[in-house]
Amino acid sequence: MINKQFIISRGNCHHLGATIEKNGVNFAFWSPYAQEVDLLLFDNVNDDSPYVVHLSSRVFKSTYYWHVFVHGIGAGQIYAYRVTKAVDNSDSVAIGKVLVDPYAKRILFPDQYDRFAIGDEKRIFRNSLKCAVVDIDDYDWGIDSYPNHSLENTIIYEMHVKGFTADKSSGLPDNIKGTYRGLIEKIPYLVELGITTVELMPIYQFDENDARPGMKNYWGYSPMGFFAPHDCFSSDKSIMGPLNEFRDMVKALHKNGIEVILDVVYNHTSEGDDNGPTYSFKGLDKNGYYIVKDGYHQNYSGCGNSLNANRPIVRRMIIESLEFWHQKMHVDGFRFDLASILTRDKNGMPMNDNTTLLTIDADYQLAEAKLIAEPWDAGGLYQLGAISGSKWREWNGQFRDDVRSFMRGDCGKVKNFILRLLGSPDIYNEHEVDPQKSINFVTCHDGFTLYDLVCYSEKHNFDNGENNNDGNNANYSANYGIEGPSDDKTLKKLRLRQAKNFMAITMLSYGTPMICMGDEVLRSQKGNNNAYCQDNELSYLKWEYNEDQKNMLSYTKRIIELRRQGQLSPHGNDNYNNKLDNALKNAKIQWHGTKPFQPDWSDMSHSVGFLFRHKTADVYAYVYVNAFWEDLTIELPSVPGHLHRNWYQYLNTALQSGKEVSNFYMSRRYRAGDKIKVKNHSILMLICPAT
C-alpha cells in the first residue's frame, strides 16, 4: 500500500471487531498485555506492503481493550493486527506475528498461505492470514422465518456440507459440488427423506492444512475463528461470497421447512499446542484465551489446546458468536462439540454450576435456539445427564452403546436396552426433564457408518497414516461371520435387516432421533471409524444405488414418516406435563416375553416385548425385539380391555424389501393367544385401535 494516507482517531471499544460506522470503520480487540500494536491495512490478500497504523497504549488502549477509528474506509477493507511490544515482556502475546481479528466475519487465505509464516517481513505479510471488513446487514432475507419445530417433532440429519454433494455421482456442475450452493440443489432429497433438521458438521472457518502431512482436515473440528464461514464450502469466492451463499442456503432450507443446526467447536482452536501456529488468539492473549498451566497449553480437547471458556472475555466471545449466527445468519440451533470443556475453570478443574453454559442457557437472544451438548471431553470428563441448564439437550452416547450391544447379541444388556428406549430415566429422571432431553443416535460422523456397523468387527483406519492406532476401539459392532463386503446372500439379508432394526429403534425411542448422512443408503467407509482426514470418495455420499441401498432408502422414508405422524413413539406429542417420569407413568407399558407378561430380564435374555397405548394416535401398539441369533415363537397378549380384538401387523423388518411397513388395516390379523414366529435379529410391531 504505497502513498496512501488515512485519518486516524481514537475510536471506541463498544463493539469488538471491525464495525462500519459513518465515515469509516472502528476496530476494537482485547489484548491486555500488549503495550504497542499495529493495525495493518492491505490492498489485497497477497499484499506484502501494508499501511501500518501504529497504536500506542497511552492513546488507543482502554484498560484491556485496543480501539482505533480509520476514516474513509469501509466494507471490503483487508486488515490484520500485529503486537510490537509487550507489557513487562509478557509471554501472553506474540511479538511480530500477523494476527487475525478474533471477531472477523471473513478470514482470507493468500495464494501462498503458510501456517507458520516465517521469513522476512514482506514474506510474512504476503503469506499470512488476513481478514476483511464486511457489512453484515447488506443482505435481503425477504420473508425468511425460523421453522421452530418442537423437539418431539424434530428428526435430525447430521451431515457434512462438502461430503453431501462432492461426489461426481451427485450430478451437479463442478463449480458447485461440495458447496452451500450444491446443498441447495439437493434440498428436494432432504424434503422427500422427511427429516426436519440438518445438523451441519463444522462450517466455521478452518484450516484444511491442519492435518498430518499428505492429509487434509476434512471434518473441520479446528476452528480459526468463530464468526467467519468456511470459504472452501462456497462457490462464490468474493469477500461477501461465503457469507451470502451460506445465508442463501439457510433461507432455502427454511423455505422448505428444514431447520439448520451448526456443530460448533468452542473448546479449542487450530492454533494447537505450544508448537502450533500463532495467527490470532495466541498472539493477542495466550494466557487469557486458553487454559495454560506453568506456561503450557492444557489439552482437554485432544487437539493441543483448550479454550478458557469461563474467562469473561472468552465467554463473551462465545455468546456473541452464537448470537451472530442465530440473529444475523438465521441459524436455528447449535450442537456443542466436547461441551464439557466449557465447564472447566482457568485451572482445568470442572465447575459444578458452570457460568458459561448457564449463561448460554439463559441468553434471551438465544431463547428460540436449540442447544445440544456433547457431554464429555477428551480429558476424561463425562457429564451425561449433568450439563447445566434445563434448555440443554444431550447427545446420548449411552443410547448408542447399549442399543448396539443388545442388538448384536451381547449378554446382560436387555435392561439397559429398555432404559434407552424409554428415554434413559436412569440418567435423566432425577433432573425432572422432558422426554426430549436425550438426542438418540446409533451412528454419527465419529465412528462407523450404519452399514459398517453391521459389516465390520474391527476398525480399519490404516489409510489415516496412524498405523490403525486412531479411532475408538469400542465399537460394539459385528460382521456376522465375514469381515467387510460379502456376496453371501444370506449374510447380506441379515446385515440389511440389522440396519433396518437400528433405524427403527432410533425412531421408536423416547427422545429426539438423529441419523447420520448416508445411513439411509447404507453408505460405507470401508471400516474406517475416524475419517477426519479423508477428504475423498471414502467420505462422500454416493448418489447411485444398488438394490439394497434403494430398499434401505425407501424403508427409511417410511420409518421417518411414521415417526413424524406420531405413530411410533409411545408418548406421541403428549409430553405429560413436560416430564419424562410423568410420560413413563402415563404410558402404562406392559412387558412381555415369548409368553405374555413373562419378560425375561436375565443376563441371557436377547429379546423383549412391550405393549403401550399411544394417546395421540389412539392405538395400542405391541412391539417385539428379537436380538437373538435364532427365530423365536411368541404368544400374543390380548389388547388391554378388549380380549377379542384383532392385532394388525404394522412393522416387520424380516419381511421382503418394500413390505416391512404395512397399512395395518390391510395387513394380516392376529388375536390374543396366537403364536407368531419372530425371525432372528428382527423387530415386529402390531397395532390395534384403542377405541
mmCIF file with all atom_site columns, C-alpha atoms in Angstrom, residues 559-670:
data_model
loop_
_atom_site.group_PDB
_atom_site.id
_atom_site.type_symbol
_atom_site.label_atom_id
_atom_site.label_alt_id
_atom_site.label_comp_id
_atom_site.label_asym_id
_atom_site.label_entity_id
_atom_site.label_seq_id
_atom_site.pdbx_PDB_ins_code
_atom_site.Cartn_x
_atom_site.Cartn_y
_atom_site.Cartn_z
_atom_site.occupancy
_atom_site.B_iso_or_equiv
_atom_site.pdbx_formal_charge
_atom_site.auth_seq_id
_atom_site.auth_comp_id
_atom_site.auth_asym_id
_atom_site.auth_atom_id
_atom_site.pdbx_PDB_model_num
ATOM 1   C CA . ILE A 1 559 ? -39.979 -45.086 9.190  1.00 0.00 ? 559 ILE A CA 1
ATOM 2   C CA . ILE A 1 560 ? -39.384 -41.328 9.329  1.00 0.00 ? 560 ILE A CA 1
ATOM 3   C CA . GLU A 1 561 ? -42.895 -40.725 8.019  1.00 0.00 ? 561 GLU A CA 1
ATOM 4   C CA . LEU A 1 562 ? -44.327 -42.882 10.792 1.00 0.00 ? 562 LEU A CA 1
ATOM 5   C CA . ARG A 1 563 ? -42.300 -41.010 13.407 1.00 0.00 ? 563 ARG A CA 1
ATOM 6   C CA . ARG A 1 564 ? -43.432 -37.628 12.085 1.00 0.00 ? 564 ARG A CA 1
ATOM 7   C CA . GLN A 1 565 ? -47.042 -38.784 12.141 1.00 0.00 ? 565 GLN A CA 1
ATOM 8   C CA . GLY A 1 566 ? -46.634 -39.507 15.836 1.00 0.00 ? 566 GLY A CA 1
ATOM 9   C CA . GLN A 1 567 ? -47.432 -43.187 15.348 1.00 0.00 ? 567 GLN A CA 1
ATOM 10  C CA . LEU A 1 568 ? -44.285 -44.835 16.644 1.00 0.00 ? 568 LEU A CA 1
ATOM 11  C CA . SER A 1 569 ? -43.060 -43.064 19.757 1.00 0.00 ? 569 SER A CA 1
ATOM 12  C CA . PRO A 1 570 ? -45.074 -44.156 22.798 1.00 0.00 ? 570 PRO A CA 1
ATOM 13  C CA . HIS A 1 571 ? -45.569 -40.632 24.158 1.00 0.00 ? 571 HIS A CA 1
ATOM 14  C CA . GLY A 1 572 ? -46.552 -39.126 20.782 1.00 0.00 ? 572 GLY A CA 1
ATOM 15  C CA . ASN A 1 573 ? -46.970 -35.376 21.042 1.00 0.00 ? 573 ASN A CA 1
ATOM 16  C CA . ASP A 1 574 ? -48.420 -35.607 24.532 1.00 0.00 ? 574 ASP A CA 1
ATOM 17  C CA . ASN A 1 575 ? -45.475 -34.994 26.826 1.00 0.00 ? 575 ASN A CA 1
ATOM 18  C CA . TYR A 1 576 ? -47.423 -35.335 30.076 1.00 0.00 ? 576 TYR A CA 1
ATOM 19  C CA . ASN A 1 577 ? -46.613 -32.042 31.743 1.00 0.00 ? 577 ASN A CA 1
ATOM 20  C CA . ASN A 1 578 ? -43.236 -31.982 30.021 1.00 0.00 ? 578 ASN A CA 1
ATOM 21  C CA . LYS A 1 579 ? -41.591 -34.502 32.367 1.00 0.00 ? 579 LYS A CA 1
ATOM 22  C CA . LEU A 1 580 ? -40.031 -37.808 31.426 1.00 0.00 ? 580 LEU A CA 1
ATOM 23  C CA . ASP A 1 581 ? -41.112 -39.561 34.605 1.00 0.00 ? 581 ASP A CA 1
ATOM 24  C CA . ASN A 1 582 ? -44.745 -38.481 34.086 1.00 0.00 ? 582 ASN A CA 1
ATOM 25  C CA . ALA A 1 583 ? -44.620 -39.665 30.481 1.00 0.00 ? 583 ALA A CA 1
ATOM 26  C CA . LEU A 1 584 ? -43.444 -43.102 31.568 1.00 0.00 ? 584 LEU A CA 1
ATOM 27  C CA . LYS A 1 585 ? -46.072 -43.358 34.308 1.00 0.00 ? 585 LYS A CA 1
ATOM 28  C CA . ASN A 1 586 ? -48.876 -42.429 31.935 1.00 0.00 ? 586 ASN A CA 1
ATOM 29  C CA . ALA A 1 587 ? -47.673 -44.699 29.147 1.00 0.00 ? 587 ALA A CA 1
ATOM 30  C CA . LYS A 1 588 ? -48.638 -47.734 31.275 1.00 0.00 ? 588 LYS A CA 1
ATOM 31  C CA . ILE A 1 589 ? -46.268 -50.029 29.455 1.00 0.00 ? 589 ILE A CA 1
ATOM 32  C CA . GLN A 1 590 ? -46.711 -53.803 29.724 1.00 0.00 ? 590 GLN A CA 1
ATOM 33  C CA . TRP A 1 591 ? -43.653 -56.025 29.427 1.00 0.00 ? 591 TRP A CA 1
ATOM 34  C CA . HIS A 1 592 ? -43.769 -59.405 27.739 1.00 0.00 ? 592 HIS A CA 1
ATOM 35  C CA . GLY A 1 593 ? -41.515 -62.294 26.769 1.00 0.00 ? 593 GLY A CA 1
ATOM 36  C CA . THR A 1 594 ? -42.191 -65.182 24.449 1.00 0.00 ? 594 THR A CA 1
ATOM 37  C CA . LYS A 1 595 ? -45.183 -65.677 26.775 1.00 0.00 ? 595 LYS A CA 1
ATOM 38  C CA . PRO A 1 596 ? -47.467 -62.761 27.730 1.00 0.00 ? 596 PRO A CA 1
ATOM 39  C CA . PHE A 1 597 ? -46.474 -60.959 30.948 1.00 0.00 ? 597 PHE A CA 1
ATOM 40  C CA . GLN A 1 598 ? -43.361 -63.112 31.325 1.00 0.00 ? 598 GLN A CA 1
ATOM 41  C CA . PRO A 1 599 ? -40.456 -60.895 30.265 1.00 0.00 ? 599 PRO A CA 1
ATOM 42  C CA . ASP A 1 600 ? -37.001 -62.372 30.642 1.00 0.00 ? 600 ASP A CA 1
ATOM 43  C CA . TRP A 1 601 ? -34.771 -59.881 32.467 1.00 0.00 ? 601 TRP A CA 1
ATOM 44  C CA . SER A 1 602 ? -31.915 -62.316 32.942 1.00 0.00 ? 602 SER A CA 1
ATOM 45  C CA . ASP A 1 603 ? -28.409 -61.716 31.626 1.00 0.00 ? 603 ASP A CA 1
ATOM 46  C CA . MET A 1 604 ? -29.034 -64.368 28.997 1.00 0.00 ? 604 MET A CA 1
ATOM 47  C CA . SER A 1 605 ? -32.054 -62.593 27.549 1.00 0.00 ? 605 SER A CA 1
ATOM 48  C CA . HIS A 1 606 ? -31.821 -61.372 23.967 1.00 0.00 ? 606 HIS A CA 1
ATOM 49  C CA . SER A 1 607 ? -35.438 -60.439 23.327 1.00 0.00 ? 607 SER A CA 1
ATOM 50  C CA . VAL A 1 608 ? -38.214 -58.397 24.874 1.00 0.00 ? 608 VAL A CA 1
ATOM 51  C CA . GLY A 1 609 ? -41.780 -57.381 24.073 1.00 0.00 ? 609 GLY A CA 1
ATOM 52  C CA . PHE A 1 610 ? -43.659 -54.313 25.259 1.00 0.00 ? 610 PHE A CA 1
ATOM 53  C CA . LEU A 1 611 ? -47.186 -53.031 24.852 1.00 0.00 ? 611 LEU A CA 1
ATOM 54  C CA . PHE A 1 612 ? -48.352 -49.442 25.299 1.00 0.00 ? 612 PHE A CA 1
ATOM 55  C CA . ARG A 1 613 ? -51.215 -47.130 24.443 1.00 0.00 ? 613 ARG A CA 1
ATOM 56  C CA . HIS A 1 614 ? -50.346 -44.303 22.118 1.00 0.00 ? 614 HIS A CA 1
ATOM 57  C CA . LYS A 1 615 ? -52.692 -41.487 23.131 1.00 0.00 ? 615 LYS A CA 1
ATOM 58  C CA . THR A 1 616 ? -52.124 -39.231 20.134 1.00 0.00 ? 616 THR A CA 1
ATOM 59  C CA . ALA A 1 617 ? -52.725 -41.943 17.532 1.00 0.00 ? 617 ALA A CA 1
ATOM 60  C CA . ASP A 1 618 ? -55.349 -43.574 19.794 1.00 0.00 ? 618 ASP A CA 1
ATOM 61  C CA . VAL A 1 619 ? -53.943 -47.059 19.257 1.00 0.00 ? 619 VAL A CA 1
ATOM 62  C CA . TYR A 1 620 ? -52.383 -49.846 21.249 1.00 0.00 ? 620 TYR A CA 1
ATOM 63  C CA . ALA A 1 621 ? -49.004 -50.969 19.972 1.00 0.00 ? 621 ALA A CA 1
ATOM 64  C CA . TYR A 1 622 ? -47.189 -54.213 20.690 1.00 0.00 ? 622 TYR A CA 1
ATOM 65  C CA . VAL A 1 623 ? -43.503 -54.365 19.820 1.00 0.00 ? 623 VAL A CA 1
ATOM 66  C CA . TYR A 1 624 ? -41.258 -57.402 19.984 1.00 0.00 ? 624 TYR A CA 1
ATOM 67  C CA . VAL A 1 625 ? -37.498 -57.073 19.534 1.00 0.00 ? 625 VAL A CA 1
ATOM 68  C CA . ASN A 1 626 ? -35.618 -60.288 18.824 1.00 0.00 ? 626 ASN A CA 1
ATOM 69  C CA . ALA A 1 627 ? -31.846 -59.732 19.016 1.00 0.00 ? 627 ALA A CA 1
ATOM 70  C CA . PHE A 1 628 ? -31.297 -63.493 19.359 1.00 0.00 ? 628 PHE A CA 1
ATOM 71  C CA . TRP A 1 629 ? -29.455 -65.444 16.624 1.00 0.00 ? 629 TRP A CA 1
ATOM 72  C CA . GLU A 1 630 ? -32.361 -67.869 16.349 1.00 0.00 ? 630 GLU A CA 1
ATOM 73  C CA . ASP A 1 631 ? -36.019 -67.406 15.409 1.00 0.00 ? 631 ASP A CA 1
ATOM 74  C CA . LEU A 1 632 ? -38.438 -67.201 18.344 1.00 0.00 ? 632 LEU A CA 1
ATOM 75  C CA . THR A 1 633 ? -42.096 -68.153 18.598 1.00 0.00 ? 633 THR A CA 1
ATOM 76  C CA . ILE A 1 634 ? -44.094 -65.719 20.726 1.00 0.00 ? 634 ILE A CA 1
ATOM 77  C CA . GLU A 1 635 ? -47.610 -65.853 22.080 1.00 0.00 ? 635 GLU A CA 1
ATOM 78  C CA . LEU A 1 636 ? -49.579 -62.648 21.631 1.00 0.00 ? 636 LEU A CA 1
ATOM 79  C CA . PRO A 1 637 ? -51.172 -60.863 24.603 1.00 0.00 ? 637 PRO A CA 1
ATOM 80  C CA . SER A 1 638 ? -54.688 -59.504 24.376 1.00 0.00 ? 638 SER A CA 1
ATOM 81  C CA . VAL A 1 639 ? -55.480 -55.903 23.570 1.00 0.00 ? 639 VAL A CA 1
ATOM 82  C CA . PRO A 1 640 ? -55.980 -54.258 27.002 1.00 0.00 ? 640 PRO A CA 1
ATOM 83  C CA . GLY A 1 641 ? -59.666 -54.296 27.873 1.00 0.00 ? 641 GLY A CA 1
ATOM 84  C CA . HIS A 1 642 ? -60.567 -55.951 24.565 1.00 0.00 ? 642 HIS A CA 1
ATOM 85  C CA . LEU A 1 643 ? -59.981 -59.683 24.736 1.00 0.00 ? 643 LEU A CA 1
ATOM 86  C CA . HIS A 1 644 ? -61.348 -60.454 21.268 1.00 0.00 ? 644 HIS A CA 1
ATOM 87  C CA . ARG A 1 645 ? -59.959 -57.538 19.270 1.00 0.00 ? 645 ARG A CA 1
ATOM 88  C CA . ASN A 1 646 ? -57.535 -58.121 16.415 1.00 0.00 ? 646 ASN A CA 1
ATOM 89  C CA . TRP A 1 647 ? -53.900 -57.139 16.229 1.00 0.00 ? 647 TRP A CA 1
ATOM 90  C CA . TYR A 1 648 ? -52.707 -55.887 12.811 1.00 0.00 ? 648 TYR A CA 1
ATOM 91  C CA . GLN A 1 649 ? -49.129 -56.198 11.635 1.00 0.00 ? 649 GLN A CA 1
ATOM 92  C CA . TYR A 1 650 ? -47.606 -52.743 11.209 1.00 0.00 ? 650 TYR A CA 1
ATOM 93  C CA . LEU A 1 651 ? -43.857 -53.289 11.040 1.00 0.00 ? 651 LEU A CA 1
ATOM 94  C CA . ASN A 1 652 ? -41.779 -56.386 10.412 1.00 0.00 ? 652 ASN A CA 1
ATOM 95  C CA . THR A 1 653 ? -38.138 -55.853 9.499  1.00 0.00 ? 653 THR A CA 1
ATOM 96  C CA . ALA A 1 654 ? -37.856 -59.506 8.426  1.00 0.00 ? 654 ALA A CA 1
ATOM 97  C CA . LEU A 1 655 ? -40.259 -59.098 5.533  1.00 0.00 ? 655 LEU A CA 1
ATOM 98  C CA . GLN A 1 656 ? -39.023 -58.747 1.980  1.00 0.00 ? 656 GLN A CA 1
ATOM 99  C CA . SER A 1 657 ? -37.979 -55.400 0.631  1.00 0.00 ? 657 SER A CA 1
ATOM 100 C CA . GLY A 1 658 ? -40.765 -52.844 0.368  1.00 0.00 ? 658 GLY A CA 1
ATOM 101 C CA . LYS A 1 659 ? -43.151 -54.726 2.644  1.00 0.00 ? 659 LYS A CA 1
ATOM 102 C CA . GLU A 1 660 ? -41.576 -54.048 6.053  1.00 0.00 ? 660 GLU A CA 1
ATOM 103 C CA . VAL A 1 661 ? -44.107 -51.312 6.881  1.00 0.00 ? 661 VAL A CA 1
ATOM 104 C CA . SER A 1 662 ? -47.778 -52.065 6.238  1.00 0.00 ? 662 SER A CA 1
ATOM 105 C CA . ASN A 1 663 ? -51.084 -50.296 6.113  1.00 0.00 ? 663 ASN A CA 1
ATOM 106 C CA . PHE A 1 664 ? -52.218 -52.149 9.204  1.00 0.00 ? 664 PHE A CA 1
ATOM 107 C CA . TYR A 1 665 ? -55.926 -52.317 8.268  1.00 0.00 ? 665 TYR A CA 1
ATOM 108 C CA . MET A 1 666 ? -54.899 -54.234 5.139  1.00 0.00 ? 666 MET A CA 1
ATOM 109 C CA . SER A 1 667 ? -52.285 -56.392 6.834  1.00 0.00 ? 667 SER A CA 1
ATOM 110 C CA . ARG A 1 668 ? -52.579 -59.803 8.398  1.00 0.00 ? 668 ARG A CA 1
ATOM 111 C CA . ARG A 1 669 ? -54.740 -60.024 11.534 1.00 0.00 ? 669 ARG A CA 1
ATOM 112 C CA . TYR A 1 670 ? -53.897 -61.811 14.771 1.00 0.00 ? 670 TYR A CA 1
#
